[in-house]
PDB file with SEQRES, HELIX, SHEET and CRYST1 records, atoms N, CA, C and O in Angstrom:
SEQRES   1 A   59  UNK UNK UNK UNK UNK UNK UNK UNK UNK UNK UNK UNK UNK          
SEQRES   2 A   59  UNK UNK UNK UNK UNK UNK UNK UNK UNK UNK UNK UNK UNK          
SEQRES   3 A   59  UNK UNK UNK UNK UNK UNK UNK UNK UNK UNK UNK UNK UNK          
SEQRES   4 A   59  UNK UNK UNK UNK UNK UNK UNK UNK UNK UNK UNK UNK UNK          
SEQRES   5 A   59  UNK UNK UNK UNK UNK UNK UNK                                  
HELIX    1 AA1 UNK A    8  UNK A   21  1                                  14    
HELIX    2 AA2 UNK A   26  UNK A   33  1                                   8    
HELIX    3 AA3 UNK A   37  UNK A   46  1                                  10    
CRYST1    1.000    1.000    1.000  90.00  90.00  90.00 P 1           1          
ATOM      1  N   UNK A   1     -14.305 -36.256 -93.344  1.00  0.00           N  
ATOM      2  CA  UNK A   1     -14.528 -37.531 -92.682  1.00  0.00           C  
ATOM      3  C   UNK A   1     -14.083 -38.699 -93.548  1.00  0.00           C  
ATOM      4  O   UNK A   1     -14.431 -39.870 -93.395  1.00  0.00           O  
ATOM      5  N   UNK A   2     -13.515 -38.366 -94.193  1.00  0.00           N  
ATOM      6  CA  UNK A   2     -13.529 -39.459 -95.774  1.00  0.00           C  
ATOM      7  C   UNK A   2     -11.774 -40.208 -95.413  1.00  0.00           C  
ATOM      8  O   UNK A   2     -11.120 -40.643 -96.360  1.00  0.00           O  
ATOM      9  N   UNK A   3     -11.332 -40.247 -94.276  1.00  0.00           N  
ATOM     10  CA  UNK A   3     -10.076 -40.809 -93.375  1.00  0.00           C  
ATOM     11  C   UNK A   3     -10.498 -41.637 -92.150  1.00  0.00           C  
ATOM     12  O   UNK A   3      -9.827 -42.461 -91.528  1.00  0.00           O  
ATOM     13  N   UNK A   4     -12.130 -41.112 -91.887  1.00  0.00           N  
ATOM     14  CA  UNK A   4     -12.258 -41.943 -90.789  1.00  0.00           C  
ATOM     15  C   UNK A   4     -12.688 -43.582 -91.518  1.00  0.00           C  
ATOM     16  O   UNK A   4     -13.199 -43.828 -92.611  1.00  0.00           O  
ATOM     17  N   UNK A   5     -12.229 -44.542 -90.376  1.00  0.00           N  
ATOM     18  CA  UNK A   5     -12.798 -45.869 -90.595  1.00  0.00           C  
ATOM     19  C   UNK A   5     -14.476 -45.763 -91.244  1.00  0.00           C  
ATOM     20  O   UNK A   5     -15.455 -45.074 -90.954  1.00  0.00           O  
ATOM     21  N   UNK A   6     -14.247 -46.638 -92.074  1.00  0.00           N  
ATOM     22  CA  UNK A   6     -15.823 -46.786 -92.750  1.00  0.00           C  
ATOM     23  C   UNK A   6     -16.892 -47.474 -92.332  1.00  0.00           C  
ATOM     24  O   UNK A   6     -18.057 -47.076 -92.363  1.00  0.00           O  
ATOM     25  N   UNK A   7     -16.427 -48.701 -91.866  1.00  0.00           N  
ATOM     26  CA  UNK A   7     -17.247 -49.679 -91.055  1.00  0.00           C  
ATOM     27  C   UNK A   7     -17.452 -48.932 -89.706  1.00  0.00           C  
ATOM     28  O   UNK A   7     -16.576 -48.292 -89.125  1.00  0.00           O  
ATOM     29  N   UNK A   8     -18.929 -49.132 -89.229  1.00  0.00           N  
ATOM     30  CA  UNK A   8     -19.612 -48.334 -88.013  1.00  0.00           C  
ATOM     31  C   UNK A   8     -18.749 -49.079 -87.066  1.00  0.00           C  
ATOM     32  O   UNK A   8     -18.253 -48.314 -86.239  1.00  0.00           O  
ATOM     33  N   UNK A   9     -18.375 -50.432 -86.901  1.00  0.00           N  
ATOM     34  CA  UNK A   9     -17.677 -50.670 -85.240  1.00  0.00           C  
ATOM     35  C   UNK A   9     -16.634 -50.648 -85.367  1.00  0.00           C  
ATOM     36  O   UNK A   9     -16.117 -50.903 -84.279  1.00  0.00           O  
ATOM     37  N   UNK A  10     -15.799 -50.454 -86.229  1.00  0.00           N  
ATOM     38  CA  UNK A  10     -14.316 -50.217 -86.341  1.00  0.00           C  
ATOM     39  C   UNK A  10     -14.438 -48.448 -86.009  1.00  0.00           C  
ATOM     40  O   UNK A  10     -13.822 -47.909 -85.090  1.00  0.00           O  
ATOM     41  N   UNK A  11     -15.243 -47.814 -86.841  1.00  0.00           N  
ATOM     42  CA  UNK A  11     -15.195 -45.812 -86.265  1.00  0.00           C  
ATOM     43  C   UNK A  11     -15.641 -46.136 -84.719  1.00  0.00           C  
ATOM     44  O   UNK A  11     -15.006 -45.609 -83.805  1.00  0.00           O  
ATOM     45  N   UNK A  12     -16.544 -46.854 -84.492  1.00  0.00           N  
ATOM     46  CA  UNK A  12     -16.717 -46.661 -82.977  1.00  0.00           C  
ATOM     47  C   UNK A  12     -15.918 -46.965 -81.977  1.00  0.00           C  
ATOM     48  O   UNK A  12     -16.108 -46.619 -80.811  1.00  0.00           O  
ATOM     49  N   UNK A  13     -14.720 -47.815 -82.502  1.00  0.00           N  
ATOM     50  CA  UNK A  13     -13.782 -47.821 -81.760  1.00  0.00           C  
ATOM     51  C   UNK A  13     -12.736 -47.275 -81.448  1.00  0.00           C  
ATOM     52  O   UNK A  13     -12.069 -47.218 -80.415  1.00  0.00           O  
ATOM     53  N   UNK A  14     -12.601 -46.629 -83.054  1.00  0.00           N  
ATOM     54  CA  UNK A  14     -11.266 -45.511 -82.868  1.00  0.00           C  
ATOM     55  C   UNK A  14     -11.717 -44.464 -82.362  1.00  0.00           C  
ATOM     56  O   UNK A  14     -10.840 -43.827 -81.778  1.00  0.00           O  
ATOM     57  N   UNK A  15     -13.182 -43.798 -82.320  1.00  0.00           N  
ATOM     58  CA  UNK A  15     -13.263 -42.653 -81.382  1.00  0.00           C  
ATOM     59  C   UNK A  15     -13.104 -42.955 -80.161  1.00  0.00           C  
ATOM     60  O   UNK A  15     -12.162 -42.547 -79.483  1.00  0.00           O  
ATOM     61  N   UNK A  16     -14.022 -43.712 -79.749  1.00  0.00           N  
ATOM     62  CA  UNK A  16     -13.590 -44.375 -78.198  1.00  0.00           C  
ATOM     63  C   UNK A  16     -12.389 -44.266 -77.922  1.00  0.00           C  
ATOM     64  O   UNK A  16     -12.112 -43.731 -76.849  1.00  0.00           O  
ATOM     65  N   UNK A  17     -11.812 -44.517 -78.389  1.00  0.00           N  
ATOM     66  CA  UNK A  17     -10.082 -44.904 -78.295  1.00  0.00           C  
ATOM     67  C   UNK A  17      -9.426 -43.209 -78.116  1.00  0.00           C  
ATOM     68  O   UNK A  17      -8.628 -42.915 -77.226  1.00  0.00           O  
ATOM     69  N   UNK A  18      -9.853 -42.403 -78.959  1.00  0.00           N  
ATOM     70  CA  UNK A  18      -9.655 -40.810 -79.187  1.00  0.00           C  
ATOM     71  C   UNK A  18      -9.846 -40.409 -78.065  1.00  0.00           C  
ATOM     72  O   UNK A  18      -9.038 -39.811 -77.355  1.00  0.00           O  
ATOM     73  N   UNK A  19     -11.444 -40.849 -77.700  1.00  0.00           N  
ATOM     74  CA  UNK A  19     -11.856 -39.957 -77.079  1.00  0.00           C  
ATOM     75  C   UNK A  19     -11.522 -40.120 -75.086  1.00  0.00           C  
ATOM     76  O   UNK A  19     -11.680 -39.356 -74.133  1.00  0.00           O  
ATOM     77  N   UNK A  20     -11.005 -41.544 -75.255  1.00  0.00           N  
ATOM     78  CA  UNK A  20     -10.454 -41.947 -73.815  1.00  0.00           C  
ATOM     79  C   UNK A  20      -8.943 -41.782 -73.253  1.00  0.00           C  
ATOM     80  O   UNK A  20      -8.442 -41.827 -72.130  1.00  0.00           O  
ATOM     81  N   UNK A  21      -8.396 -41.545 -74.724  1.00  0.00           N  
ATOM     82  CA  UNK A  21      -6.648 -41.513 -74.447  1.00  0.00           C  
ATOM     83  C   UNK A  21      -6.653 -39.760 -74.947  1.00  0.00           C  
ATOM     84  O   UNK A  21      -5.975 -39.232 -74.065  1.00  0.00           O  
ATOM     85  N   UNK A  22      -6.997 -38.896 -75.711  1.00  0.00           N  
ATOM     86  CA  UNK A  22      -6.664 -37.992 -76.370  1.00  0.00           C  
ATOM     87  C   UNK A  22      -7.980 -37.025 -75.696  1.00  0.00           C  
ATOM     88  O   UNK A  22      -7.578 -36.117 -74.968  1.00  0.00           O  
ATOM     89  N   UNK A  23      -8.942 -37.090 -75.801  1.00  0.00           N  
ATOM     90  CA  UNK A  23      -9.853 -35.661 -75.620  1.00  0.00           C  
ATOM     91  C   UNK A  23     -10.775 -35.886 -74.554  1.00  0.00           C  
ATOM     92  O   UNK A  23     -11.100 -37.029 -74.233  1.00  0.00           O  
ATOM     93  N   UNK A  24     -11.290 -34.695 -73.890  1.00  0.00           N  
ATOM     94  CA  UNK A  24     -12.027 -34.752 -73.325  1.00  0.00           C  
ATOM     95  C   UNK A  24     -13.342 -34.402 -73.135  1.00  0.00           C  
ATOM     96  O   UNK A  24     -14.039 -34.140 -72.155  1.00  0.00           O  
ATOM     97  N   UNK A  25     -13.560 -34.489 -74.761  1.00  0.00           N  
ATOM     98  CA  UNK A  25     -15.180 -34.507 -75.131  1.00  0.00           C  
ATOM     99  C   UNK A  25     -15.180 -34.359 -76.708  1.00  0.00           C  
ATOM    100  O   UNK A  25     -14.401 -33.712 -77.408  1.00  0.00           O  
ATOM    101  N   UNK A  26     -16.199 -35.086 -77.055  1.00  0.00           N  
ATOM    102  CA  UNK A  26     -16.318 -34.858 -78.498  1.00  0.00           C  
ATOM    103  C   UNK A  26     -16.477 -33.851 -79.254  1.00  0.00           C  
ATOM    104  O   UNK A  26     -16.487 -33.911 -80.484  1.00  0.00           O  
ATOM    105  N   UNK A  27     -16.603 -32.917 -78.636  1.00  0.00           N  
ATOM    106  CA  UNK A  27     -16.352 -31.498 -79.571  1.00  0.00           C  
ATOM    107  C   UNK A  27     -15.052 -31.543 -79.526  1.00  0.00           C  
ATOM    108  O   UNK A  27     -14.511 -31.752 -80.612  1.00  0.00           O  
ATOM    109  N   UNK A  28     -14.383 -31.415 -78.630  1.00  0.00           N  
ATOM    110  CA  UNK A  28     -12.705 -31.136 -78.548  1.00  0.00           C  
ATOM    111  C   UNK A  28     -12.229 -32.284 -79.582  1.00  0.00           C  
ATOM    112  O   UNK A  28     -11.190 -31.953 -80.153  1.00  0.00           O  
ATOM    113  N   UNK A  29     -12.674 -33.422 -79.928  1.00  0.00           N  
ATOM    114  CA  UNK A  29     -11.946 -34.413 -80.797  1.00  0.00           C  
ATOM    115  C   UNK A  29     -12.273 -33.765 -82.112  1.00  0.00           C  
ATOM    116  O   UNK A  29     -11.389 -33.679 -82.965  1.00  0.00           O  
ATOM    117  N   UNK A  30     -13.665 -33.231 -82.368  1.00  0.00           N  
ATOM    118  CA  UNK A  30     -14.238 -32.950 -83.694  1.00  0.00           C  
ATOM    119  C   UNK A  30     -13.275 -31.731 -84.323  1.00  0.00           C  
ATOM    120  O   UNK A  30     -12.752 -31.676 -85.436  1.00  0.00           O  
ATOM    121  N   UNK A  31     -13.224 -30.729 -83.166  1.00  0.00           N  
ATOM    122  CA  UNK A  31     -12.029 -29.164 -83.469  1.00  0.00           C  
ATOM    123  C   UNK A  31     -11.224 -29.176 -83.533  1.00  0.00           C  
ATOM    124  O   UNK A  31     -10.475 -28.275 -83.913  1.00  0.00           O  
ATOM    125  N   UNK A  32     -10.853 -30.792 -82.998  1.00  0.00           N  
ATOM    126  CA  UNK A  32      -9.416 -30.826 -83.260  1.00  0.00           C  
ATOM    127  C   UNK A  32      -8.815 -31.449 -84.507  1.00  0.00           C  
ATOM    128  O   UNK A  32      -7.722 -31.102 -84.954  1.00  0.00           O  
ATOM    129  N   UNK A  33      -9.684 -32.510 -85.116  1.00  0.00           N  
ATOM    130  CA  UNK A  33      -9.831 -33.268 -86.213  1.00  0.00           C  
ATOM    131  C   UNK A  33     -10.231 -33.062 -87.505  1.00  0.00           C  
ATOM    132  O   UNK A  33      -9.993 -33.635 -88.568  1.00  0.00           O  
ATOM    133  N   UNK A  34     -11.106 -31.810 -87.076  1.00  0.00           N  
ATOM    134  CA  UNK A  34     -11.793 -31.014 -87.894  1.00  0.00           C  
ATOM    135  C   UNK A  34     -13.144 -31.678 -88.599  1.00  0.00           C  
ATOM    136  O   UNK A  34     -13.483 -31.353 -89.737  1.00  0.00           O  
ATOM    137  N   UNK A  35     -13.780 -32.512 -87.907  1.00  0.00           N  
ATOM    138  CA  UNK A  35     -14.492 -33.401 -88.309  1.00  0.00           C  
ATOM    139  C   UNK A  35     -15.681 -32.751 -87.966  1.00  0.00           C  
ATOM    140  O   UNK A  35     -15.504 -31.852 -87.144  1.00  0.00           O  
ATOM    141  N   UNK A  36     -17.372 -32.990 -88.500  1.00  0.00           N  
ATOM    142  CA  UNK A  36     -18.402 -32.388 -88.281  1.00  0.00           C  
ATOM    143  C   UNK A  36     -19.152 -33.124 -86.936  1.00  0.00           C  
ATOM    144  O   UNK A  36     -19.973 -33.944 -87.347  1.00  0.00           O  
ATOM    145  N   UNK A  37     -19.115 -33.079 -85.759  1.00  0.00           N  
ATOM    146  CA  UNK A  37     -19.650 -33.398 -84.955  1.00  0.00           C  
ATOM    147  C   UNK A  37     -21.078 -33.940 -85.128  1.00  0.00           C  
ATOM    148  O   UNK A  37     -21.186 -35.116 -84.780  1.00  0.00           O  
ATOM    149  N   UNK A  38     -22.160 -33.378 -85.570  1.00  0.00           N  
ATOM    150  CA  UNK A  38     -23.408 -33.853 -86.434  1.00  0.00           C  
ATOM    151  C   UNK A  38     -23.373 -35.234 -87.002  1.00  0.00           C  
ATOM    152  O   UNK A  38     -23.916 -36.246 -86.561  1.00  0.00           O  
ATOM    153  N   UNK A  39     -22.341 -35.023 -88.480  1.00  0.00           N  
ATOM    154  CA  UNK A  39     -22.438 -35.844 -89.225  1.00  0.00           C  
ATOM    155  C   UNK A  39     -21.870 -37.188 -88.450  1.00  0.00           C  
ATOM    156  O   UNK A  39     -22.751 -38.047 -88.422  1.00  0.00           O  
ATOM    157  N   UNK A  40     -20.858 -37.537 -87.925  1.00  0.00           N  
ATOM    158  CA  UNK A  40     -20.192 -38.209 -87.116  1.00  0.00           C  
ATOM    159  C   UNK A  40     -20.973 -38.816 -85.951  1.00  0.00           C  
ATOM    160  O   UNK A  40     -20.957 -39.984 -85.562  1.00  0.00           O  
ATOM    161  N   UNK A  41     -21.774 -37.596 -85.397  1.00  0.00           N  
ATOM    162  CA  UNK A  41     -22.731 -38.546 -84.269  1.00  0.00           C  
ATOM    163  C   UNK A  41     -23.953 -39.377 -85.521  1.00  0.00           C  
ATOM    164  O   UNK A  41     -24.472 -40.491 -85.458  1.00  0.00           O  
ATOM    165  N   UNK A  42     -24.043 -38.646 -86.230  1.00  0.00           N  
ATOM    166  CA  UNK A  42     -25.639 -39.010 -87.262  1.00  0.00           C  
ATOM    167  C   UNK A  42     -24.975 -41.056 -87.513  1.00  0.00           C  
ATOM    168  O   UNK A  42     -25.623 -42.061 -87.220  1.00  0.00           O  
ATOM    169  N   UNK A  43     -23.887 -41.009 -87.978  1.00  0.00           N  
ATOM    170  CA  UNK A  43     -23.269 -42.008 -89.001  1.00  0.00           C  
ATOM    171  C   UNK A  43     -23.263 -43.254 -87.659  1.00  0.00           C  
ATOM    172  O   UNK A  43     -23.535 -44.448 -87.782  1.00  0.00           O  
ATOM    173  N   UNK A  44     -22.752 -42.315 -86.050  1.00  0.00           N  
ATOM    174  CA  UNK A  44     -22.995 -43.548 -85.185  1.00  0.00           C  
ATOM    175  C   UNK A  44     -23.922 -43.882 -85.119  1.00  0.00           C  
ATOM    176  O   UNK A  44     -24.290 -44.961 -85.583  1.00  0.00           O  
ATOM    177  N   UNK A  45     -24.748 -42.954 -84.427  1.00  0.00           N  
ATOM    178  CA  UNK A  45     -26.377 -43.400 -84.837  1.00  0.00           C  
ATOM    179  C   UNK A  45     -27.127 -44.365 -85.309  1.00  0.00           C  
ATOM    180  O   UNK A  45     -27.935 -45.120 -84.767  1.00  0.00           O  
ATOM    181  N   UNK A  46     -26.695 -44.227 -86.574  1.00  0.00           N  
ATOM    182  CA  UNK A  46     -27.568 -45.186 -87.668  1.00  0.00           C  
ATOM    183  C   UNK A  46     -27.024 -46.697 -87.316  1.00  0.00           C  
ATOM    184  O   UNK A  46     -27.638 -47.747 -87.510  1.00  0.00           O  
ATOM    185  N   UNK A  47     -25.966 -46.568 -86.860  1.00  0.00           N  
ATOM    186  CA  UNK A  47     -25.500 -48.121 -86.734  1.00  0.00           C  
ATOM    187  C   UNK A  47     -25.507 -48.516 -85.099  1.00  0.00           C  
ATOM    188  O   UNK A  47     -24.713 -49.375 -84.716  1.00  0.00           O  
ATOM    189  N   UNK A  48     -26.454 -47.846 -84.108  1.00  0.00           N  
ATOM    190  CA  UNK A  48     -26.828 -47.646 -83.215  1.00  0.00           C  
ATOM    191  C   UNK A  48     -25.926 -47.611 -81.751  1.00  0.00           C  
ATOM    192  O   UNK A  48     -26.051 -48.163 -80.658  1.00  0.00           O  
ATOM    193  N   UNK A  49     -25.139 -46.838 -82.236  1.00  0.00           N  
ATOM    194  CA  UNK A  49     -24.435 -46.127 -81.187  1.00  0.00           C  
ATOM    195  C   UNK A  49     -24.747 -44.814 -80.421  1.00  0.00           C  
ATOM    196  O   UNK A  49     -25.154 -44.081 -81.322  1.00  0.00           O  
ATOM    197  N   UNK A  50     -24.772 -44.346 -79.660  1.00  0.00           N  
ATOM    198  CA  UNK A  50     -25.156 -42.888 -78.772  1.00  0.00           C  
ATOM    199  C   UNK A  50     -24.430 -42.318 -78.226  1.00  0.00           C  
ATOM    200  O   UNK A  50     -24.071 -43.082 -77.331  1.00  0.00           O  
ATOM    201  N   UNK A  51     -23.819 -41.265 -78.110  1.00  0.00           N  
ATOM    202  CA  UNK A  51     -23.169 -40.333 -77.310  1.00  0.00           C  
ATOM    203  C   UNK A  51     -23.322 -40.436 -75.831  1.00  0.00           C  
ATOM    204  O   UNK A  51     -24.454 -40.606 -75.379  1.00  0.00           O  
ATOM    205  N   UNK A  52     -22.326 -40.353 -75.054  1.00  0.00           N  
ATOM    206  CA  UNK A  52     -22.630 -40.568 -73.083  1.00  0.00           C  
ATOM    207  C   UNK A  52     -21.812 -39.260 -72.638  1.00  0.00           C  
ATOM    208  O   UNK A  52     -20.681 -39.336 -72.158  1.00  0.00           O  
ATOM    209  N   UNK A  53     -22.432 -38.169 -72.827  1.00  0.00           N  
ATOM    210  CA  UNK A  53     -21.582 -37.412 -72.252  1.00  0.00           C  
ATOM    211  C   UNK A  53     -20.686 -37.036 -70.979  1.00  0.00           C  
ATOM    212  O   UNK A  53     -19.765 -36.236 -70.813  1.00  0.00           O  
ATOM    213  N   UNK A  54     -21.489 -38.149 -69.975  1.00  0.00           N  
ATOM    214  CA  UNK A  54     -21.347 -38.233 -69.003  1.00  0.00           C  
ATOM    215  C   UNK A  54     -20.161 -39.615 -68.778  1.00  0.00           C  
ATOM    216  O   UNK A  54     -19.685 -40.042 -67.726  1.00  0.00           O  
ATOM    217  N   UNK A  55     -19.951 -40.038 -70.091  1.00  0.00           N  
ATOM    218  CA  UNK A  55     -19.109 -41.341 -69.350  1.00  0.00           C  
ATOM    219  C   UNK A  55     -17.926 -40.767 -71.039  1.00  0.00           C  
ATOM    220  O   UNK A  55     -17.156 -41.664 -71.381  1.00  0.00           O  
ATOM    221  N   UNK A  56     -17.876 -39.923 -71.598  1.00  0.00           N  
ATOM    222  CA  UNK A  56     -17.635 -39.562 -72.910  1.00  0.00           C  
ATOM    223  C   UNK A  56     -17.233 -40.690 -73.732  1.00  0.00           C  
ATOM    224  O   UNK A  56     -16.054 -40.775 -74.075  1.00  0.00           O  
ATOM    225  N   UNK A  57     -18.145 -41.628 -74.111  1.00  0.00           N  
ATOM    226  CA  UNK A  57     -17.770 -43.015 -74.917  1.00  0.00           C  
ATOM    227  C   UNK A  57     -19.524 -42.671 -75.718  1.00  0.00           C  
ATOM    228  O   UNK A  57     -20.542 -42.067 -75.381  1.00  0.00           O  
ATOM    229  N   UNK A  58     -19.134 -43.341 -76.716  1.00  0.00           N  
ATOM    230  CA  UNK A  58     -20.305 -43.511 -77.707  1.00  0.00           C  
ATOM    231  C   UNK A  58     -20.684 -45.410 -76.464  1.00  0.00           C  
ATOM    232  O   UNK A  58     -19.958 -45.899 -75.599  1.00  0.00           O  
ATOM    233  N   UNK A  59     -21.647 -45.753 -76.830  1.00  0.00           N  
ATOM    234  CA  UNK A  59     -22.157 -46.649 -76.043  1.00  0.00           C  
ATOM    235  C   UNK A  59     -23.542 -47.847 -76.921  1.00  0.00           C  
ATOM    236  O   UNK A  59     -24.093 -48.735 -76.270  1.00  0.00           O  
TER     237      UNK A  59                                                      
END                                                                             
């Protein structure tokens, strides 16, 4: 994860961005990226973002 953006609303935007033009769910971005799905939701989290699986955007 040490490539993704560091600042929480700059990562929240490039996944968004991933996850609306490129994948169609955040596992598929994480397997594909190779990134830890956990740690990645944990890091939005804290800077109070949430997963929408249903709309697949952090929110």
């Amino acid at each position: 994860m040490e490539d993704l953006p560091k600042d929480p609303f700059m990562l929240v935007c490039w996944v968004n961005m991933k996850l609306r033009d490129d994948f169609s769910s955040l596992q598929e971005l994480c397997d594909a990226l190779d990134i830890d799905a956990a740690s990645l939701t944990a890091r939005l989290h804290d800077a109070g973002f949430y997963y929408m699986p249903e709309i697949n955007q952090f929110r």
